[in-house]
PDB file of C-alpha atoms in Angstrom:
ATOM      1  CA  GLY A 157      38.642 149.870  93.890  1.00 89.00           C
ATOM      2  CA  THR A 158      36.110 147.095  93.418  1.00 94.00           C
ATOM      3  CA  LEU A 159      36.922 143.446  94.070  1.00 96.00           C
ATOM      4  CA  GLY A 160      37.950 141.609  90.912  1.00 97.00           C
ATOM      5  CA  ALA A 161      37.018 137.925  90.674  1.00 97.00           C
ATOM      6  CA  ALA A 162      37.399 135.254  88.005  1.00 97.00           C
ATOM      7  CA  THR A 163      37.698 131.493  87.671  1.00 96.00           C
ATOM      8  CA  THR A 164      39.553 128.837  85.666  1.00 97.00           C
ATOM      9  CA  THR A 165      42.084 130.534  83.335  1.00 97.00           C
ATOM     10  CA  THR A 166      40.436 133.973  83.270  1.00 98.00           C
ATOM     11  CA  ASP A 167      42.418 136.652  85.139  1.00 98.00           C
ATOM     12  CA  ALA A 168      40.749 138.868  87.727  1.00 98.00           C
ATOM     13  CA  THR A 169      41.284 142.626  87.375  1.00 98.00           C
ATOM     14  CA  ALA A 170      41.890 145.255  90.058  1.00 97.00           C
ATOM     15  CA  THR A 171      40.336 148.667  89.381  1.00 96.00           C
ATOM     16  CA  LEU A 172      41.995 151.930  90.373  1.00 95.00           C
ATOM     17  CA  HIS A 173      40.034 154.140  92.759  1.00 92.00           C
ATOM     18  CA  ALA A 174      38.541 157.060  90.824  1.00 90.00           C
ATOM     19  CA  SER A 175      40.108 159.726  93.055  1.00 91.00           C
ATOM     20  CA  SER A 176      43.684 158.420  92.798  1.00 94.00           C
ATOM     21  CA  THR A 177      46.331 160.992  91.917  1.00 95.00           C
ATOM     22  CA  THR A 178      50.083 161.220  91.329  1.00 96.00           C
ATOM     23  CA  ASN A 179      52.289 159.899  94.180  1.00 96.00           C
ATOM     24  CA  ASP A 180      49.453 157.986  95.827  1.00 97.00           C
ATOM     25  CA  ILE A 181      50.501 154.527  96.976  1.00 98.00           C
ATOM     26  CA  LEU A 182      48.619 151.725  95.245  1.00 98.00           C
ATOM     27  CA  LEU A 183      48.403 148.386  97.054  1.00 98.00           C
ATOM     28  CA  ILE A 184      46.943 145.181  95.638  1.00 98.00           C
ATOM     29  CA  HIS A 185      46.033 141.976  97.441  1.00 98.00           C
ATOM     30  CA  ALA A 186      45.708 139.068  94.992  1.00 98.00           C
ATOM     31  CA  TRP A 187      44.978 135.470  95.867  1.00 97.00           C
ATOM     32  CA  THR A 188      44.346 132.277  93.918  1.00 97.00           C
ATOM     33  CA  ARG A 189      42.795 129.019  95.074  1.00 96.00           C
ATOM     34  CA  SER A 190      45.961 127.092  94.212  1.00 97.00           C
ATOM     35  CA  THR A 191      49.265 126.891  96.077  1.00 96.00           C
ATOM     36  CA  ALA A 192      51.040 126.375  92.751  1.00 97.00           C
ATOM     37  CA  ASP A 193      50.045 129.808  91.500  1.00 97.00           C
ATOM     38  CA  THR A 194      52.577 132.596  90.824  1.00 95.00           C
ATOM     39  CA  THR A 195      50.491 135.690  90.085  1.00 97.00           C
ATOM     40  CA  VAL A 196      52.322 138.692  88.611  1.00 98.00           C
ATOM     41  CA  ILE A 197      51.044 142.221  87.973  1.00 98.00           C
ATOM     42  CA  THR A 198      52.812 144.325  85.341  1.00 96.00           C
ATOM     43  CA  GLY A 199      54.229 147.559  86.762  1.00 95.00           C
ATOM     44  CA  PHE A 200      53.773 146.475  90.384  1.00 97.00           C
ATOM     45  CA  THR A 201      56.369 145.129  92.819  1.00 98.00           C
ATOM     46  CA  GLU A 202      55.572 142.132  94.990  1.00 98.00           C
ATOM     47  CA  ILE A 203      55.773 142.873  98.724  1.00 98.00           C
ATOM     48  CA  ALA A 204      55.166 139.431 100.191  1.00 98.00           C
ATOM     49  CA  GLN A 205      53.625 136.004  99.574  1.00 98.00           C
ATOM     50  CA  VAL A 206      52.184 133.241 101.724  1.00 97.00           C
ATOM     51  CA  ASP A 207      50.413 129.944 101.045  1.00 96.00           C
ATOM     52  CA  THR A 208      47.386 128.736 102.942  1.00 92.00           C
ATOM     53  CA  ALA A 209      46.280 125.107 102.851  1.00 91.00           C
ATOM     54  CA  ILE A 210      44.613 125.583  99.450  1.00 91.00           C
ATOM     55  CA  GLY A 211      45.665 128.991  98.139  1.00 94.00           C
ATOM     56  CA  SER A 212      48.416 131.489  97.373  1.00 97.00           C
ATOM     57  CA  HIS A 213      48.212 135.101  98.627  1.00 97.00           C
ATOM     58  CA  ARG A 214      50.369 137.903  97.251  1.00 98.00           C
ATOM     59  CA  TRP A 215      50.607 141.622  97.958  1.00 98.00           C
ATOM     60  CA  PHE A 216      51.921 144.232  95.509  1.00 98.00           C
ATOM     61  CA  TRP A 217      52.612 147.969  95.498  1.00 98.00           C
ATOM     62  CA  GLN A 218      53.218 150.833  93.065  1.00 97.00           C
ATOM     63  CA  ARG A 219      53.636 154.604  93.438  1.00 97.00           C
ATOM     64  CA  HIS A 220      51.010 156.172  91.161  1.00 96.00           C
ATOM     65  CA  ASP A 221      52.584 158.189  88.318  1.00 93.00           C
ATOM     66  CA  GLY A 222      49.255 159.105  86.753  1.00 89.00           C
ATOM     67  CA  SER A 223      49.311 156.387  84.125  1.00 89.00           C
ATOM     68  CA  GLU A 224      48.021 153.408  86.096  1.00 87.00           C
ATOM     69  CA  GLY A 225      44.425 152.258  85.862  1.00 91.00           C
ATOM     70  CA  THR A 226      42.703 148.911  85.997  1.00 94.00           C
ATOM     71  CA  VAL A 227      45.342 146.171  86.068  1.00 96.00           C
ATOM     72  CA  THR A 228      45.253 142.465  85.283  1.00 98.00           C
ATOM     73  CA  CYS A 229      46.295 140.095  88.056  1.00 98.00           C
ATOM     74  CA  ASP A 230      47.962 137.517  85.849  1.00 98.00           C
ATOM     75  CA  HIS A 231      47.599 134.104  87.507  1.00 97.00           C
ATOM     76  CA  ASN A 232      48.987 130.929  85.920  1.00 96.00           C
ATOM     77  CA  GLN A 233      46.729 128.188  87.289  1.00 97.00           C
ATOM     78  CA  SER A 234      43.206 127.145  86.295  1.00 97.00           C
ATOM     79  CA  ALA A 235      41.585 128.245  89.539  1.00 97.00           C
ATOM     80  CA  ASP A 236      39.441 130.853  91.248  1.00 97.00           C
ATOM     81  CA  ASN A 237      41.323 134.130  91.628  1.00 97.00           C
ATOM     82  CA  TYR A 238      40.527 137.428  93.335  1.00 97.00           C
ATOM     83  CA  CYS A 239      42.273 140.801  93.601  1.00 98.00           C
ATOM     84  CA  GLN A 240      41.564 144.309  94.888  1.00 98.00           C
ATOM     85  CA  GLN A 241      43.418 147.619  94.657  1.00 97.00           C
ATOM     86  CA  PHE A 242      43.620 150.180  97.471  1.00 97.00           C
ATOM     87  CA  THR A 243      44.864 153.788  97.309  1.00 97.00           C
ATOM     88  CA  PHE A 244      46.587 155.751 100.100  1.00 97.00           C
ATOM     89  CA  ARG A 245      47.643 159.419 100.030  1.00 96.00           C
ATOM     90  CA  GLY A 246      50.099 161.495 102.084  1.00 96.00           C
ATOM     91  CA  VAL A 247      52.776 158.793 101.993  1.00 97.00           C
ATOM     92  CA  ILE A 248      56.479 159.418 101.313  1.00 97.00           C
ATOM     93  CA  THR A 249      57.185 160.030  97.639  1.00 96.00           C
ATOM     94  CA  SER A 250      60.392 158.000  97.199  1.00 95.00           C
ATOM     95  CA  GLY A 251      61.631 154.575  98.208  1.00 96.00           C
ATOM     96  CA  ASN A 252      59.578 151.831  99.805  1.00 96.00           C
ATOM     97  CA  PRO A 253      56.453 153.381 101.316  1.00 98.00           C
ATOM     98  CA  TRP A 254      56.381 151.422 104.561  1.00 98.00           C
ATOM     99  CA  ASP A 255      58.269 151.932 107.814  1.00 97.00           C
ATOM    100  CA  ALA A 256      57.297 148.535 109.238  1.00 98.00           C
ATOM    101  CA  LEU A 257      56.482 145.309 107.423  1.00 98.00           C
ATOM    102  CA  GLY A 258      55.226 142.176 109.122  1.00 98.00           C
ATOM    103  CA  THR A 259      55.666 138.584 108.031  1.00 97.00           C
ATOM    104  CA  PRO A 260      52.756 137.322 105.902  1.00 97.00           C
ATOM    105  CA  GLU A 261      50.659 134.813 107.836  1.00 95.00           C
ATOM    106  CA  ASN A 262      48.657 131.715 106.991  1.00 93.00           C
ATOM    107  CA  ASP A 263      45.510 131.752 109.112  1.00 84.00           C
ATOM    108  CA  PRO A 264      44.220 128.168 108.961  1.00 76.00           C
ATOM    109  CA  ASP A 265      40.624 126.964 109.164  1.00 66.00           C
ATOM    110  CA  ASP A 266      39.521 127.468 112.760  1.00 60.00           C
ATOM    111  CA  ALA A 267      36.369 125.404 113.280  1.00 49.00           C
ATOM    112  CA  GLY A 268      34.931 126.119 116.700  1.00 46.00           C
ATOM    113  CA  THR A 269      36.662 129.447 117.372  1.00 64.00           C
ATOM    114  CA  ASN A 270      34.100 131.710 115.669  1.00 75.00           C
ATOM    115  CA  GLY A 271      36.315 132.906 112.829  1.00 81.00           C
ATOM    116  CA  ILE A 272      38.803 134.798 115.005  1.00 87.00           C
ATOM    117  CA  TYR A 273      42.411 135.007 113.804  1.00 89.00           C
ATOM    118  CA  THR A 274      45.340 136.527 115.704  1.00 91.00           C
ATOM    119  CA  LEU A 275      48.206 138.187 113.821  1.00 95.00           C
ATOM    120  CA  THR A 276      51.643 139.218 115.035  1.00 96.00           C
ATOM    121  CA  GLY A 277      51.773 142.993 115.385  1.00 98.00           C
ATOM    122  CA  ILE A 278      54.392 145.424 114.081  1.00 98.00           C
ATOM    123  CA  THR A 279      56.369 148.328 115.555  1.00 98.00           C
ATOM    124  CA  THR A 280      55.952 151.558 113.618  1.00 98.00           C
ATOM    125  CA  ALA A 281      58.940 153.860 113.089  1.00 97.00           C
ATOM    126  CA  SER A 282      57.185 157.199 112.398  1.00 95.00           C
ATOM    127  CA  THR A 283      54.546 159.264 114.119  1.00 95.00           C
ATOM    128  CA  ASN A 284      51.198 159.143 112.334  1.00 96.00           C
ATOM    129  CA  SER A 285      52.044 155.985 110.438  1.00 97.00           C
ATOM    130  CA  MET A 286      49.052 154.369 108.753  1.00 98.00           C
ATOM    131  CA  VAL A 287      48.742 150.817 110.078  1.00 98.00           C
ATOM    132  CA  LEU A 288      47.215 148.422 107.537  1.00 98.00           C
ATOM    133  CA  VAL A 289      45.836 144.930 108.076  1.00 98.00           C
ATOM    134  CA  MET A 290      45.266 143.175 104.729  1.00 98.00           C
ATOM    135  CA  THR A 291      43.507 139.806 104.712  1.00 95.00           C
ATOM    136  CA  GLY A 292      42.003 137.489 102.134  1.00 94.00           C
ATOM    137  CA  TYR A 293      39.342 135.134 103.495  1.00 91.00           C
ATOM    138  CA  MET A 294      38.760 132.101 101.306  1.00 89.00           C
ATOM    139  CA  ASP A 295      34.950 132.113 101.390  1.00 88.00           C
ATOM    140  CA  ASN A 296      32.051 134.597 101.448  1.00 87.00           C
ATOM    141  CA  ASP A 297      30.020 133.220 104.349  1.00 83.00           C
ATOM    142  CA  THR A 298      30.319 136.306 106.531  1.00 84.00           C
ATOM    143  CA  ALA A 299      29.057 139.864 106.134  1.00 81.00           C
ATOM    144  CA  SER A 300      31.846 141.894 107.713  1.00 87.00           C
ATOM    145  CA  VAL A 301      35.090 141.786 109.667  1.00 92.00           C
ATOM    146  CA  VAL A 302      36.245 143.587 112.846  1.00 95.00           C
ATOM    147  CA  MET A 303      39.926 144.280 113.524  1.00 97.00           C
ATOM    148  CA  THR A 304      41.422 145.330 116.863  1.00 97.00           C
ATOM    149  CA  SER A 305      44.830 145.666 118.516  1.00 98.00           C
ATOM    150  CA  THR A 306      46.417 147.481 121.460  1.00 97.00           C
ATOM    151  CA  ASP A 307      47.302 150.660 119.552  1.00 97.00           C
ATOM    152  CA  PRO A 308      45.433 151.384 117.330  1.00 97.00           C
ATOM    153  CA  ALA A 309      42.587 149.946 119.396  1.00 97.00           C
ATOM    154  CA  ALA A 310      40.229 149.812 116.420  1.00 98.00           C
ATOM    155  CA  TYR A 311      40.393 150.055 112.642  1.00 98.00           C
ATOM    156  CA  THR A 312      38.234 151.234 109.784  1.00 98.00           C
ATOM    157  CA  GLU A 313      37.465 148.042 107.880  1.00 97.00           C
ATOM    158  CA  VAL A 314      36.529 147.543 104.220  1.00 96.00           C
ATOM    159  CA  TYR A 315      35.201 144.050 103.417  1.00 95.00           C
ATOM    160  CA  THR A 316      34.245 142.905  99.910  1.00 95.00           C
ATOM    161  CA  GLU A 317      33.131 139.426  98.863  1.00 95.00           C
ATOM    162  CA  SER A 318      32.339 137.517  95.690  1.00 95.00           C
ATOM    163  CA  ALA A 319      30.341 134.404  94.797  1.00 95.00           C
ATOM    164  CA  THR A 320      32.546 133.741  91.766  1.00 96.00           C
ATOM    165  CA  GLY A 321      33.888 130.183  91.713  1.00 95.00           C
ATOM    166  CA  THR A 322      33.650 128.658  95.158  1.00 93.00           C
ATOM    167  CA  ASP A 323      33.544 132.098  96.779  1.00 93.00           C
ATOM    168  CA  GLY A 324      36.131 134.466  98.199  1.00 94.00           C
ATOM    169  CA  SER A 325      36.670 137.853  99.820  1.00 95.00           C
ATOM    170  CA  ILE A 326      39.301 140.500 100.552  1.00 96.00           C
ATOM    171  CA  ALA A 327      39.354 142.929 103.474  1.00 96.00           C
ATOM    172  CA  ILE A 328      41.563 145.737 104.718  1.00 98.00           C
ATOM    173  CA  GLY A 329      41.669 147.585 108.016  1.00 98.00           C
ATOM    174  CA  TYR A 330      43.453 150.919 108.378  1.00 98.00           C
ATOM    175  CA  GLU A 331      44.106 153.396 111.173  1.00 98.00           C
ATOM    176  CA  LEU A 332      46.688 156.067 112.070  1.00 97.00           C
ATOM    177  CA  ARG A 333      49.009 155.377 114.991  1.00 96.00           C
ATOM    178  CA  PRO A 334      49.874 158.849 116.388  1.00 95.00           C
ATOM    179  CA  THR A 335      53.072 157.764 118.162  1.00 96.00           C
ATOM    180  CA  ILE A 336      55.966 155.472 117.324  1.00 97.00           C
ATOM    181  CA  GLY A 337      55.636 152.023 118.844  1.00 98.00           C
ATOM    182  CA  ALA A 338      54.136 148.560 118.848  1.00 98.00           C
ATOM    183  CA  THR A 339      50.610 147.769 117.735  1.00 98.00           C
ATOM    184  CA  GLY A 340      50.423 144.682 119.912  1.00 98.00           C
ATOM    185  CA  THR A 341      48.748 141.493 118.707  1.00 97.00           C
ATOM    186  CA  ILE A 342      46.117 142.130 116.051  1.00 96.00           C
ATOM    187  CA  THR A 343      42.779 140.314 116.091  1.00 94.00           C
ATOM    188  CA  VAL A 344      40.782 139.730 112.903  1.00 93.00           C
ATOM    189  CA  ASP A 345      37.230 138.634 113.701  1.00 91.00           C
ATOM    190  CA  TYR A 346      35.062 137.290 110.873  1.00 86.00           C
ATOM    191  CA  ASP A 347      32.339 136.268 113.359  1.00 81.00           C
ATOM    192  CA  ILE A 348      31.538 132.943 111.724  1.00 80.00           C
ATOM    193  CA  ALA A 349      31.232 129.682 113.657  1.00 70.00           C
ATOM    194  CA  THR A 350      33.139 127.466 111.210  1.00 66.00           C
ATOM    195  CA  SER A 351      35.490 129.552 109.118  1.00 73.00           C
ATOM    196  CA  ASP A 352      37.799 128.962 106.170  1.00 83.00           C
ATOM    197  CA  GLY A 353      41.457 129.836 105.913  1.00 86.00           C
ATOM    198  CA  ALA A 354      42.862 133.286 105.223  1.00 91.00           C
ATOM    199  CA  GLY A 355      46.139 134.904 104.213  1.00 94.00           C
ATOM    200  CA  SER A 356      47.118 138.135 105.972  1.00 96.00           C
ATOM    201  CA  LEU A 357      49.785 140.859 105.977  1.00 98.00           C
ATOM    202  CA  VAL A 358      50.348 143.763 108.382  1.00 98.00           C
ATOM    203  CA  LEU A 359      52.373 146.864 107.489  1.00 98.00           C
ATOM    204  CA  SER A 360      52.475 150.590 108.169  1.00 98.00           C
ATOM    205  CA  LEU A 361      52.831 153.376 105.621  1.00 98.00           C
ATOM    206  CA  LYS A 362      55.300 156.186 106.303  1.00 97.00           C
ATOM    207  CA  PRO A 363      53.816 159.699 106.052  1.00 96.00           C
ATOM    208  CA  VAL A 364      55.267 162.620 104.124  1.00 93.00           C
ATOM    209  CA  PRO A 365      57.699 164.387 106.502  1.00 85.00           C
ATOM    210  CA  THR A 366      56.447 167.514 108.253  1.00 74.00           C
ATOM    211  CA  THR A 367      58.106 169.776 110.817  1.00 66.00           C
ATOM    212  CA  THR A 368      56.341 171.680 113.589  1.00 59.00           C
ATOM    213  CA  PHE A 369      57.659 175.175 114.471  1.00 54.00           C
ATOM    214  CA  GLY A 370      56.834 176.969 117.714  1.00 52.00           C
ATOM    215  CA  ASP A 371      57.110 176.385 121.471  1.00 50.00           C
ATOM    216  CA  GLY A 372      53.415 175.600 121.800  1.00 53.00           C
ATOM    217  CA  THR A 373      52.480 178.936 123.393  1.00 57.00           C
ATOM    218  CA  ASP A 374      53.927 182.035 121.732  1.00 53.00           C
ATOM    219  CA  PRO A 375      53.972 181.675 118.824  1.00 55.00           C
ATOM    220  CA  GLY A 376      51.556 178.769 118.555  1.00 59.00           C
ATOM    221  CA  ASN A 377      52.645 175.628 116.770  1.00 57.00           C
ATOM    222  CA  SER A 378      52.398 175.549 112.997  1.00 61.00           C
ATOM    223  CA  THR A 379      53.176 172.747 110.580  1.00 61.00           C
ATOM    224  CA  ILE A 380      54.877 173.242 107.237  1.00 61.00           C
ATOM    225  CA  ALA A 381      55.594 170.897 104.362  1.00 66.00           C
ATOM    226  CA  PRO A 382      59.128 170.307 103.073  1.00 66.00           C
ATOM    227  CA  GLU A 383      60.666 173.389 101.363  1.00 62.00           C
ATOM    228  CA  ALA A 384      57.838 175.682 102.509  1.00 65.00           C
ATOM    229  CA  ALA A 385      58.693 179.121 103.959  1.00 62.00           C
ATOM    230  CA  VAL A 386      58.983 179.570 107.731  1.00 59.00           C
ATOM    231  CA  THR A 387      57.280 182.719 109.042  1.00 60.00           C
ATOM    232  CA  ASP A 388      57.228 182.041 112.809  1.00 53.00           C
ATOM    233  CA  ILE A 389      59.407 184.232 114.978  1.00 47.00           C
ATOM    234  CA  ASP A 390      60.334 184.244 118.676  1.00 50.00           C
ATOM    235  CA  LYS A 391      61.843 181.113 120.201  1.00 48.00           C
ATOM    236  CA  PHE A 392      60.828 177.830 118.616  1.00 49.00           C
ATOM    237  CA  SER A 393      61.357 174.084 118.733  1.00 52.00           C
ATOM    238  CA  LEU A 394      61.597 171.702 115.781  1.00 54.00           C
ATOM    239  CA  VAL A 395      59.613 168.490 115.900  1.00 56.00           C
ATOM    240  CA  SER A 396      59.759 166.098 112.959  1.00 59.00           C
ATOM    241  CA  ASN A 397      57.231 163.324 112.435  1.00 62.00           C
ATOM    242  CA  ASN A 398      59.940 160.964 111.181  1.00 58.00           C
ATOM    243  CA  VAL A 399      62.913 161.448 113.499  1.00 50.00           C
ATOM    244  CA  ALA A 400      63.555 162.404 117.109  1.00 43.00           C
ATOM    245  CA  ASP A 401      63.040 165.988 118.232  1.00 44.00           C
ATOM    246  CA  THR A 402      65.789 168.362 117.074  1.00 39.00           C
TER     247      THR A 402
END
């Protein structure tokens, strides 16, 4: 959805992506230019929170039941506030949607290092987990952001900024990690000579379980969803994307 921005006592709003459907995972990054702030979002559960030198960053989630839409990010300080909602599909349909959750990080002002922040990576627990890097940069003096790590090596980034108040932005990077394992250190590059602080969180979303039938040759592999009929014959192996081979 679009970036919501407001100032003083007005609450920013986070719009739902138009294509969202039941069981999608909705994630919101909300931050306020005040460390005293305690933003809440009705119907959403807080994942994590971190303070920067001058702001409070919070992340929330909800499993879409078809009723959610634009939500109010209810902050309680007279300050600039920003929030944005992201939708992900093909994620498990019960319980917490992540299989790895990093510690939220305060990325301080880094004058002289060209706006490059390094984040502690995570270790995914499922094949084809969606690795997410969520970051709120407390200015709008850059045009984009580039995120890299060991695996995934690169991410698809979405960067949105606002001139509301004294400026702010929110960005997310996402990429599938085909195998279980460590991402390695994650680099977030805003490419700006004298940058402001940022608050960041890394996590990975757990995919809906699938099982592959077949020995790879005869019959060829086929993938079925839970409770679907199995029509392969001949010898076969079972390979789940969430547990070890069976």
